C-alpha cells in the first residue's frame, strides 16, 4: 500500500521545503542522487525536468506517529501528513518540478513498502500478504496549516522529534531499499 498524496501550486512554489523527523534518506536512483544536496528543497519550474524520488525512514514519537510537512517558501502555508510508522514504515518524497503546465507537483507518500518492483519489495519482506477475505487497517492523518504561526508550530514539533538524532543522508541508491 502506498498513499500518493500530490501537492502543487499555490502550496508548492520555488523555495518550498519538505521537513520531517528523519533517521535516513536515500535517493531512489541515479537521477535522484544528482539532486541529493537539495533533496528537500524545491526549485523553480523547469521544462523537461525528470522526476526525483527519495526513500525515507521517519523518526516517530512515543505513540508511533511522525509528521511530514511541506511548507511554502514564505512559511505561510503548509500541509502535514501524519504517519503511523509501525503501519506505514516506508516514506517516499517524489519531486516533479517541471513546468506548471506539465505538473509542477510533489508527492508525500507513506507506504508499507517503497515504490520498487513488487518482486523486489516482496524479497525484502515489505509486501503485505493477506489471506482470502483478510483485512488490514492503516492509519494516517492530513493537516492543513494556515498562516505562519501554524506552520511554525508544525516545524517546532518536527525539530523536537529530531533532537539528538543526526539524519543519515545517503549519496547513492543502495539495497535493500532500492532495486539497484
Coordinates of C-alpha atoms in Angstrom, one line a residue, residues 54-141:
X54 CA 13.8 9.9 -2.1
X55 CA 13.2 7.0 0.2
X56 CA 13.0 8.0 3.9
X57 CA 12.9 6.4 7.3
X58 CA 11.0 8.7 9.7
X59 CA 11.5 9.1 13.4
X60 CA 8.3 8.7 15.4
X61 CA 7.1 10.0 18.8
X62 CA 6.3 7.7 21.7
X63 CA 3.0 6.7 20.2
X64 CA 4.5 5.8 16.8
X65 CA 3.5 8.9 14.9
X66 CA 5.7 11.0 12.6
X67 CA 4.7 14.3 10.9
X68 CA 5.9 15.1 7.4
X69 CA 5.5 18.7 6.4
X70 CA 5.5 20.6 3.1
X71 CA 5.7 24.3 3.6
X72 CA 5.8 27.1 1.0
X73 CA 8.8 29.3 0.6
X74 CA 7.3 32.1 2.7
X75 CA 6.4 29.8 5.6
X76 CA 2.8 31.0 5.5
X77 CA 1.1 27.8 4.2
X78 CA 1.8 24.2 4.8
X79 CA 0.4 20.7 4.8
X80 CA 1.4 17.8 7.0
X81 CA 0.9 14.1 6.6
X82 CA 0.9 12.3 10.0
X83 CA 2.2 8.7 9.6
X84 CA 1.9 5.8 11.9
X85 CA 5.3 4.3 11.3
X86 CA 4.6 0.8 12.5
X87 CA 1.8 0.5 9.9
X88 CA 3.4 2.6 7.2
X89 CA 7.2 2.3 7.7
X90 CA 8.3 3.4 4.3
X91 CA 8.1 7.1 3.2
X92 CA 8.8 8.4 -0.3
X93 CA 9.2 12.0 -1.3
X94 CA 8.5 12.4 -5.0
X95 CA 9.6 15.6 -6.7
X96 CA 8.3 16.6 -10.2
X97 CA 9.1 20.3 -10.6
X98 CA 8.6 20.5 -14.3
X99 CA 6.7 23.4 -16.0
X100 CA 3.4 24.1 -14.3
X101 CA 1.5 23.2 -17.5
X102 CA 3.1 19.7 -17.2
X103 CA 2.5 19.3 -13.5
X104 CA 4.7 21.2 -11.0
X105 CA 3.9 18.9 -8.1
X106 CA 5.3 16.8 -5.3
X107 CA 4.2 13.6 -3.7
X108 CA 4.3 12.8 0.0
X109 CA 4.0 9.1 0.0
X110 CA 3.7 7.0 3.2
X111 CA 3.6 3.3 2.4
X112 CA 4.0 -0.3 3.6
X113 CA 6.7 -0.5 1.0
X114 CA 8.8 1.6 -1.3
X115 CA 7.7 2.1 -5.0
X116 CA 10.1 -0.5 -6.4
X117 CA 9.0 -3.6 -8.5
X118 CA 6.7 -5.8 -6.4
X119 CA 9.0 -8.8 -6.7
X120 CA 11.9 -6.8 -5.2
X121 CA 9.7 -5.5 -2.4
X122 CA 8.5 -9.0 -1.7
X123 CA 12.0 -10.2 -1.5
X124 CA 12.6 -7.5 1.1
X125 CA 9.6 -8.6 3.1
X126 CA 7.7 -5.3 2.6
X127 CA 4.7 -6.7 0.7
X128 CA 1.7 -7.3 3.0
X129 CA 0.2 -10.8 2.4
X130 CA -3.5 -11.2 3.1
X131 CA -5.4 -14.5 3.3
X132 CA -8.6 -14.6 1.3
X133 CA -11.1 -12.3 3.0
X134 CA -8.2 -10.9 5.1
X135 CA -8.1 -7.3 6.2
X136 CA -5.5 -4.7 7.3
X137 CA -6.2 -1.3 8.9
X138 CA -3.8 1.5 8.2
X139 CA -3.9 5.0 9.7
X140 CA -2.7 8.4 8.6
X141 CA -3.7 11.9 9.1

